[in-house]
Short mmCIF file of C-alpha atoms in Angstrom, two decimals:
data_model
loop_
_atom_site.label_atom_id
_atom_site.label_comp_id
_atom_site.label_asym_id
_atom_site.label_seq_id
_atom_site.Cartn_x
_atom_site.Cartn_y
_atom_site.Cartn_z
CA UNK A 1 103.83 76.86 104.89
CA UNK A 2 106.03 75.30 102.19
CA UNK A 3 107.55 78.64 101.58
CA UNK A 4 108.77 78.93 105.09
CA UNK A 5 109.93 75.59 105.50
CA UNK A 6 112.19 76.30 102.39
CA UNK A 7 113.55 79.84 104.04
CA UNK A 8 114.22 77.93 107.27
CA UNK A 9 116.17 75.32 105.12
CA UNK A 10 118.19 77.80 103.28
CA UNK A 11 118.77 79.97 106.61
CA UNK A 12 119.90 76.81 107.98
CA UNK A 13 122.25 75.90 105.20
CA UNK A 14 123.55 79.45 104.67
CA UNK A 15 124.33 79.31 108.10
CA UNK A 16 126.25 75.96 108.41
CA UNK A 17 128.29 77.05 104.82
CA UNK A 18 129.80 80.07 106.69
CA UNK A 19 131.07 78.50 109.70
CA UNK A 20 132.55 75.51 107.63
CA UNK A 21 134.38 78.32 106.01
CA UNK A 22 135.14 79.83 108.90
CA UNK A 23 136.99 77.11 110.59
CA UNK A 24 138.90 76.68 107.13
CA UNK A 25 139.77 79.83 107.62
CA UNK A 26 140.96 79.41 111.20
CA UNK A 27 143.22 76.47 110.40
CA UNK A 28 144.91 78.17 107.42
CA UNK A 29 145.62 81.64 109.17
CA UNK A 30 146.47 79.86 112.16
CA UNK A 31 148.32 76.87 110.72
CA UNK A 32 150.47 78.44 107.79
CA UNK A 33 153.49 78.31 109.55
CA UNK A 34 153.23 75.44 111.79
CA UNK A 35 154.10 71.86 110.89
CA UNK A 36 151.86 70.16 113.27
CA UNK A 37 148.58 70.62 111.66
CA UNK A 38 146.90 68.71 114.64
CA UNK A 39 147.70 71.05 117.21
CA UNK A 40 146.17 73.75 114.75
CA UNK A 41 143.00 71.39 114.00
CA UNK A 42 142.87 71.50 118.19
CA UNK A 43 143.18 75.30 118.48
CA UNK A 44 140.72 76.03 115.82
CA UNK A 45 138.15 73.55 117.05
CA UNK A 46 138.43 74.33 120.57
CA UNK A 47 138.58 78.25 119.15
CA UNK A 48 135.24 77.63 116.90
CA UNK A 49 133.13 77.57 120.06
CA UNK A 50 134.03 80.77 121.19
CA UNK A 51 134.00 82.34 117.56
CA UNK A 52 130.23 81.32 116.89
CA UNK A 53 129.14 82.46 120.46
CA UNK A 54 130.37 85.53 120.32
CA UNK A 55 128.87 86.34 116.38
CA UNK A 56 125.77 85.02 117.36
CA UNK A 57 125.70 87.27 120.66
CA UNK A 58 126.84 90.37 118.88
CA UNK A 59 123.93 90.04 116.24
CA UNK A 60 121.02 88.63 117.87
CA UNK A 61 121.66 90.39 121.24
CA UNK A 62 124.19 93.62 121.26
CA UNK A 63 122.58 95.02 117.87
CA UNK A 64 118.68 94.65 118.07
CA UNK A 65 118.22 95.62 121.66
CA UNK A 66 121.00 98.56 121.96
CA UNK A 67 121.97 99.42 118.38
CA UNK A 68 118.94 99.64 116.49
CA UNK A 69 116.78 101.04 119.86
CA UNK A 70 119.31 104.05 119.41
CA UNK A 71 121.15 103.89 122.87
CA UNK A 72 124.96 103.84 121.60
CA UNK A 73 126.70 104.24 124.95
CA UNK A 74 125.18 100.74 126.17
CA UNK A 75 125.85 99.49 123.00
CA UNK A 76 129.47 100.54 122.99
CA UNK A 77 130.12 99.02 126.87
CA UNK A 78 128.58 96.01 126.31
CA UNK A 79 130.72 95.40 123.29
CA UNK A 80 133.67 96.29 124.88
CA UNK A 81 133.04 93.76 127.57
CA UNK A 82 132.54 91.49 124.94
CA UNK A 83 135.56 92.06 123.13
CA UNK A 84 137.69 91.81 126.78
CA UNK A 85 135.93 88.74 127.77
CA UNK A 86 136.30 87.00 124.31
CA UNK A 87 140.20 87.85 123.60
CA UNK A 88 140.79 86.87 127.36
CA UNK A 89 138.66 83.34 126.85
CA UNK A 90 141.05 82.94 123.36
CA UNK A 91 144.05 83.29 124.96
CA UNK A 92 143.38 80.50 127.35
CA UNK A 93 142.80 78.57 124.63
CA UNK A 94 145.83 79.11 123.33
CA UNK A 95 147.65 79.06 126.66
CA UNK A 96 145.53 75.14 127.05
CA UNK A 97 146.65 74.06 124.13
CA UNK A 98 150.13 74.62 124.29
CA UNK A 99 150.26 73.11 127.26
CA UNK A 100 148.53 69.94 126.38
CA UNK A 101 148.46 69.33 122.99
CA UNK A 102 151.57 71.01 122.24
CA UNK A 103 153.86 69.32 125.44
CA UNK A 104 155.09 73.23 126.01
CA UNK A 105 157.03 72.84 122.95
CA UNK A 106 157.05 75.92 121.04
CA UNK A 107 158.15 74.80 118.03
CA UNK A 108 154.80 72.80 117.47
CA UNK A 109 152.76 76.01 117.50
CA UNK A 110 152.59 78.65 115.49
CA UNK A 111 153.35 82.02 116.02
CA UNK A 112 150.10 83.56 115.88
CA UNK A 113 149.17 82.00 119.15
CA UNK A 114 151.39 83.99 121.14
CA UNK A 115 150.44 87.26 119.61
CA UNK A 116 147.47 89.14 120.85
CA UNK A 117 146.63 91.11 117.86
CA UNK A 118 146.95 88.29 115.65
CA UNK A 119 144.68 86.11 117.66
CA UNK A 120 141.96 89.57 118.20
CA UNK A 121 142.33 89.42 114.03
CA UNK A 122 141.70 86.27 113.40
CA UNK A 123 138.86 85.79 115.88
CA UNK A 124 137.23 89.14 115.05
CA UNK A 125 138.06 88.88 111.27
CA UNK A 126 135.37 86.20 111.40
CA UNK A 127 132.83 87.91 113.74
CA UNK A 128 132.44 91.28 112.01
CA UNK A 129 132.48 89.34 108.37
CA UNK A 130 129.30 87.61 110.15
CA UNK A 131 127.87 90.95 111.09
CA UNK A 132 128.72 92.86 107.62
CA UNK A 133 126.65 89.88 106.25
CA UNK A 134 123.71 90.20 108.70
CA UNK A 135 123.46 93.89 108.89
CA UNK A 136 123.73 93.65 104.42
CA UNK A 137 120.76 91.14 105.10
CA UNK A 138 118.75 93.09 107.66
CA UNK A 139 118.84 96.14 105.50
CA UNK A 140 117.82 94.41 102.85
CA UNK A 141 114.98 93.09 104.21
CA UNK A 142 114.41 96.62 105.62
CA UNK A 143 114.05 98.01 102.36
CA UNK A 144 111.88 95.19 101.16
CA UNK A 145 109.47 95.48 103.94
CA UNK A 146 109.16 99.29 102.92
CA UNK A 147 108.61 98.31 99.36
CA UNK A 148 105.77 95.95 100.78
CA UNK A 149 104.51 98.78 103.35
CA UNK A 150 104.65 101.36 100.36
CA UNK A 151 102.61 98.92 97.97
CA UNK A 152 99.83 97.96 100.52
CA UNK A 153 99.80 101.82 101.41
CA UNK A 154 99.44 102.72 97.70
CA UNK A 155 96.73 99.88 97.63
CA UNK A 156 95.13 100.97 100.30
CA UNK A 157 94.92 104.42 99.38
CA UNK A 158 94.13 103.88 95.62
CA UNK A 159 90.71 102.04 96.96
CA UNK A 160 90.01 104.86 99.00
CA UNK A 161 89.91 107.09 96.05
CA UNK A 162 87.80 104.89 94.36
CA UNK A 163 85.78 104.42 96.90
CA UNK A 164 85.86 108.63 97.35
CA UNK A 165 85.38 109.11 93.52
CA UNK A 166 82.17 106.75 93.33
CA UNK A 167 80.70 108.23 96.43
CA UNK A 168 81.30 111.78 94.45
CA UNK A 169 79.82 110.10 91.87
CA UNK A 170 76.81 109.34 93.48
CA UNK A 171 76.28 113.33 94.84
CA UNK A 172 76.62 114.17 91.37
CA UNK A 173 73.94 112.19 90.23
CA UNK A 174 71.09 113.15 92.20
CA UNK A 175 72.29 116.90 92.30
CA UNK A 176 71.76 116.45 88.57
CA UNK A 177 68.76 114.63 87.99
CA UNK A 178 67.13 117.11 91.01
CA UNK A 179 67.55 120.13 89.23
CA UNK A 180 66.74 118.50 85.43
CA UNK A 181 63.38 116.83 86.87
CA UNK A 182 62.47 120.50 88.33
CA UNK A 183 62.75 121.99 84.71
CA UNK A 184 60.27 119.11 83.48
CA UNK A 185 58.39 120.32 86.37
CA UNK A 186 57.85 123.70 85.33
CA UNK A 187 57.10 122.93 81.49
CA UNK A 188 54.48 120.31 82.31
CA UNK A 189 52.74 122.93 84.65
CA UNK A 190 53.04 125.24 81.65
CA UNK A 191 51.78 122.44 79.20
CA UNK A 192 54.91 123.32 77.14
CA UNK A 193 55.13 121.64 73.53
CA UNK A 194 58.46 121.40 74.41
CA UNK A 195 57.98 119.27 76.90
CA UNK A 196 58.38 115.72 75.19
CA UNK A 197 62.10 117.21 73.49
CA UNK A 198 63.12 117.68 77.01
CA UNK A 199 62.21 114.08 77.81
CA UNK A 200 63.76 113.11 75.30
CA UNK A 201 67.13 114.75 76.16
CA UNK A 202 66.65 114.22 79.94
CA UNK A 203 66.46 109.94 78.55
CA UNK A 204 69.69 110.43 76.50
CA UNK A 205 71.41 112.04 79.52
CA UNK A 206 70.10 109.07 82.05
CA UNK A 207 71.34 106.55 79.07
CA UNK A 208 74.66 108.27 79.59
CA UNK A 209 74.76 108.09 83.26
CA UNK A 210 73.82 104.80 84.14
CA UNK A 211 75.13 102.91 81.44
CA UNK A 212 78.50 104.71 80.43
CA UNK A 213 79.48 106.53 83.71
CA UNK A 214 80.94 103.91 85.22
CA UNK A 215 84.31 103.68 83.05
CA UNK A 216 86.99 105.56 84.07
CA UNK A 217 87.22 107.31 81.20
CA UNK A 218 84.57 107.99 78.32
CA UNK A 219 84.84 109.57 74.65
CA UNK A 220 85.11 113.05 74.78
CA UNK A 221 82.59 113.15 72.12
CA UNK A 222 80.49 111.31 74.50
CA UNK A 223 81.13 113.53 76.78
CA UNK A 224 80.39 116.92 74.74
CA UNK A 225 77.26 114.92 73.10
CA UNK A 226 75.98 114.64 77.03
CA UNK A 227 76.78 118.26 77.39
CA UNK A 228 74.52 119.17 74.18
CA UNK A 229 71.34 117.54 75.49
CA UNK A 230 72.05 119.15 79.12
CA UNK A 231 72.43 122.83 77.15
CA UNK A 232 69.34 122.32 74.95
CA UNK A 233 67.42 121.04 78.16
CA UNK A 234 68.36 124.50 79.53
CA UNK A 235 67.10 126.37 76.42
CA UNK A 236 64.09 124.96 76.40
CA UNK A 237 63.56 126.18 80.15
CA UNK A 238 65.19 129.60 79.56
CA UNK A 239 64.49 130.59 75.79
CA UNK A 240 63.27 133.99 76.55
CA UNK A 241 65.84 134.97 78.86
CA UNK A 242 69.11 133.30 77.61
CA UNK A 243 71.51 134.83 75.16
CA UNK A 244 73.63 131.29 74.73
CA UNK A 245 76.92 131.22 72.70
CA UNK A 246 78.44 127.90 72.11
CA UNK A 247 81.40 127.30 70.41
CA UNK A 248 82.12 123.29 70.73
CA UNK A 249 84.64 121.31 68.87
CA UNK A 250 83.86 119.26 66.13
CA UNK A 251 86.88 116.97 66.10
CA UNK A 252 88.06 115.25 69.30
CA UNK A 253 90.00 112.23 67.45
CA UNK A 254 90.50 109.37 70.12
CA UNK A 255 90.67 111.69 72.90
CA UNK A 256 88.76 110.63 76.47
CA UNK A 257 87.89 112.39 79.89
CA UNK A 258 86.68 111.34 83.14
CA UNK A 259 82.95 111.56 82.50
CA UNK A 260 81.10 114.31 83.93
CA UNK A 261 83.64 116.47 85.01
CA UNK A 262 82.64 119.82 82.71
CA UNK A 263 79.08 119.48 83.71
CA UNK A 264 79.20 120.85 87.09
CA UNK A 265 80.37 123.84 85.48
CA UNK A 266 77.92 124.19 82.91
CA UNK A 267 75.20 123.58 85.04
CA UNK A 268 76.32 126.03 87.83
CA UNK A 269 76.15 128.73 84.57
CA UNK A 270 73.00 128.23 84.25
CA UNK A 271 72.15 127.89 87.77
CA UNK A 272 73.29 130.51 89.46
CA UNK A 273 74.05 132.67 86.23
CA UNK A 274 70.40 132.46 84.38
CA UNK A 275 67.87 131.41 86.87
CA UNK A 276 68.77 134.56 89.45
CA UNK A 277 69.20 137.08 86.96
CA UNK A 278 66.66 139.45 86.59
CA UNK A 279 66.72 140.74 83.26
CA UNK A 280 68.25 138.54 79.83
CA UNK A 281 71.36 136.67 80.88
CA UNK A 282 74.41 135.54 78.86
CA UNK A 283 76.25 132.12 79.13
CA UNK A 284 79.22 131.72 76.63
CA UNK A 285 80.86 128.42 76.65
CA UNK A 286 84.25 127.73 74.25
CA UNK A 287 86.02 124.38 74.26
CA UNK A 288 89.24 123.48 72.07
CA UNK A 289 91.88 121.25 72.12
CA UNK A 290 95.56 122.04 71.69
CA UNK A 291 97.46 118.76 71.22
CA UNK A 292 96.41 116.42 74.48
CA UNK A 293 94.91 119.73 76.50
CA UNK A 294 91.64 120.72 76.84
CA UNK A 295 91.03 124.06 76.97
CA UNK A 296 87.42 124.20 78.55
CA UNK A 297 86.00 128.19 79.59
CA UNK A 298 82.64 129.02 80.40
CA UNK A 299 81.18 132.58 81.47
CA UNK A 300 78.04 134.01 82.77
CA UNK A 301 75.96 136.64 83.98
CA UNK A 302 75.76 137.13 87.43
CA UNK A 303 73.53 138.90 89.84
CA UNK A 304 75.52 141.52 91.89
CA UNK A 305 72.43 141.83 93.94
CA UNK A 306 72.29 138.39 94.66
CA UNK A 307 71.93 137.79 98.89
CA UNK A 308 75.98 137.13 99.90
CA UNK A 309 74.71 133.78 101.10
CA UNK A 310 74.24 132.28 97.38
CA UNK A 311 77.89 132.02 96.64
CA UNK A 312 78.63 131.09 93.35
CA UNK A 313 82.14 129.37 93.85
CA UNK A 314 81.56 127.26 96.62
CA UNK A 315 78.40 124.83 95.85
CA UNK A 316 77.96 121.58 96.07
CA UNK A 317 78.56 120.51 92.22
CA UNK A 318 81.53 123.04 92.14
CA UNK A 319 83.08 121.24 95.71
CA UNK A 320 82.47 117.96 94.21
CA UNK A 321 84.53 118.37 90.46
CA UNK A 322 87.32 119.94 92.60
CA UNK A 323 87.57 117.03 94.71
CA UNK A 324 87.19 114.94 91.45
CA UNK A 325 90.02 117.02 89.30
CA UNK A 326 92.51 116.03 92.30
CA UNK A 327 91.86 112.66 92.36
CA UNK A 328 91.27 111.45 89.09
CA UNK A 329 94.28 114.57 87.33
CA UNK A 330 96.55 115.33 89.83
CA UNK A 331 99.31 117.57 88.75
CA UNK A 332 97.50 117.43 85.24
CA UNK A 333 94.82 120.56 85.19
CA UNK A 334 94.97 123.58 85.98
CA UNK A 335 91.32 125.72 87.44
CA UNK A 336 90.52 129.15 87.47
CA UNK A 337 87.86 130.78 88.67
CA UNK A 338 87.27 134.56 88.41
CA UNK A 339 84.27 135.82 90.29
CA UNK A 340 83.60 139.49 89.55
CA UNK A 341 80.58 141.66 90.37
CA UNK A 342 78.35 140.80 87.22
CA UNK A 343 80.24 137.95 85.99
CA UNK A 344 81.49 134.58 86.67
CA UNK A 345 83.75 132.76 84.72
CA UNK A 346 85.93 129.10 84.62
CA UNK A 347 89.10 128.60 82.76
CA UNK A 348 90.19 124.69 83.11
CA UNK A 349 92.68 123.08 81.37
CA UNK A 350 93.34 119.47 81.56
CA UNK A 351 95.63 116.92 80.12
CA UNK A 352 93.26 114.25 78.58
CA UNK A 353 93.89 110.81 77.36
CA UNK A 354 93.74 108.69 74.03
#
């Protein structure tokens, strides 16, 4: 409320400053060559009037109804009438005042009152002035409104990732945690002695995900430590059957990723790669790191007998760290995915963070 009263006060003020300048301005351009300076204090008063009217009319009335709503040809006849009706209403002034302030004595006025132009110039000198200044201030507060309607946009649409990204999140979770709890499934029916490893590894992972998952951003060592216990989870389940080469990096300095954006991958490997093949299946996954890009690439068999409806590229998890990649690296990776008859592959590159 304060803040507007002040605005109003300095509107106000502005305002007031100009036309005390103006009517300065009317008495010395009107009055430099005339003697009687009261007969010019008379023909700029009675001239003020008309001056303010006609600013005031041009920029609150011509120019935000016809100007800015695009229809010119109004625009231009109304502002010709304007123009007509205001010269005509000065020159009665001027014709008034020489008449009674001046006795008809030409010698008490000056010169400039008796020529058109120079009275259209001084009048209009003052009106367009005015509406350089109000345009100047209407585009300014044009372009600040757009800054405003840009930021809340931005706002707005930064929450919505969030919002997007945690809701991902969330798919990714269960999808996970589904498919981990199944191969504990299997081992306990089996009465596996490996069993109580994989609990182990399947506590580490929920440790990971509930408690560090949440950042933005976690170590990529985290990261590749999480992707460890998921692998040896997987060996456990498919030890007979896997041929698993893993070639992981061993120094990742300060570096940090969005957290469980490789896993997807991995786990659709394994997935669709081990679990449907009939016969021993391979999964090779290489990671490096070539200054601030991670080079991630992970292959695997695949089933070329497999029903068209299981398609490999276009499941859930796979839908999911696409939609993630976009939002959280935009312009920053860069995905591949080769699906040929017996084997699938990723290639993903991504500029990380330290």
């Amino acid at each position: 409320m304060k803040a507007k009263t002040t605005t109003k006060f300095y509107n106000i003020f502005s305002h007031l400053v100009f036309w005390f300048a103006a009517y300065l301005f009317f008495i010395i351009f009107y009055g430099r060559a005339n003697r009687d300076y009261f007969v010019t204090q008379v023909f700029a008063s009675m001239l003020f009037p008309l001056s303010i009217a006609t600013t005031y009319f041009i920029n609150y009335y011509l120019i935000p109804r016809f100007l800015f709503t695009k229809k010119y040809p109004r625009f231009i006849l109304f502002s010709f009438y304007t123009l007509v009706i205001s010269v005509w209403l000065e020159l009665h002034i001027s014709l008034s005042v020489f008449a009674f302030f001046g006795n008809y004595q030409i010698y008490k006025m000056d010169p400039a009152s008796f020529d058109a132009v120079l009275l259209i110039v001084g009048l209009y000198f003052i009106i367009i002035v005015a509406t350089a200044i109000k345009l100047v201030q209407r585009s300014l507060e044009i372009q600040k409104n757009n800054i405003e309607l840009h930021k809340k946009r931005f706002e707005t649409e930064l929450k919505l990732k969030e919002a997007e990204l945690k809701l991902l999140k969330a798919q990714i979770h269960p999808h996970f945690l589904f498919n981990t709890l199944n191969n504990l499934y299997g081992l306990t029916l089996e009465k596996s002695d490996e069993a109580p490893d994989l609990v182990l590894r399947l506590s580490e992972i929920l440790d990971y995900i509930l408690y560090r998952c949440d950042e933005k951003r976690v170590l990529l060592s985290e990261e590749i430590n999480n992707l460890r216990n998921y692998i040896e989870i997987e060996k456990i389940r498919y030890s007979e059957k896997l041929n698993l080469d893993l070639n992981f990096l061993t120094n990742t300095s300060k570096l940090k990723i969005a957290p469980l954006i490789i896993l997807p991958f991995v786990e659709n490997a394994f997935k669709h790669g081990v679990s449907k093949f009939p016969g021993i299946a391979f999964v090779k996954i290489k990671m490096d790191v070539f200054k601030k890009n991670l080079i991630f690439n992970v292959e695997n068999t695949k089933n070329k007998y497999a029903s068209a409806s299981d398609n490999y590229s276009k499941g859930i998890g796979l839908i999911n760290v696409r939609k993630r990649l976009d939002l959280m690296y935009p312009e920053k990776y860069k995905l591949n995915i080769e699906e040929l008859d017996e084997t699938f592959s990723v290639n993903l590159t991504i500029e990380l963070e330290d």
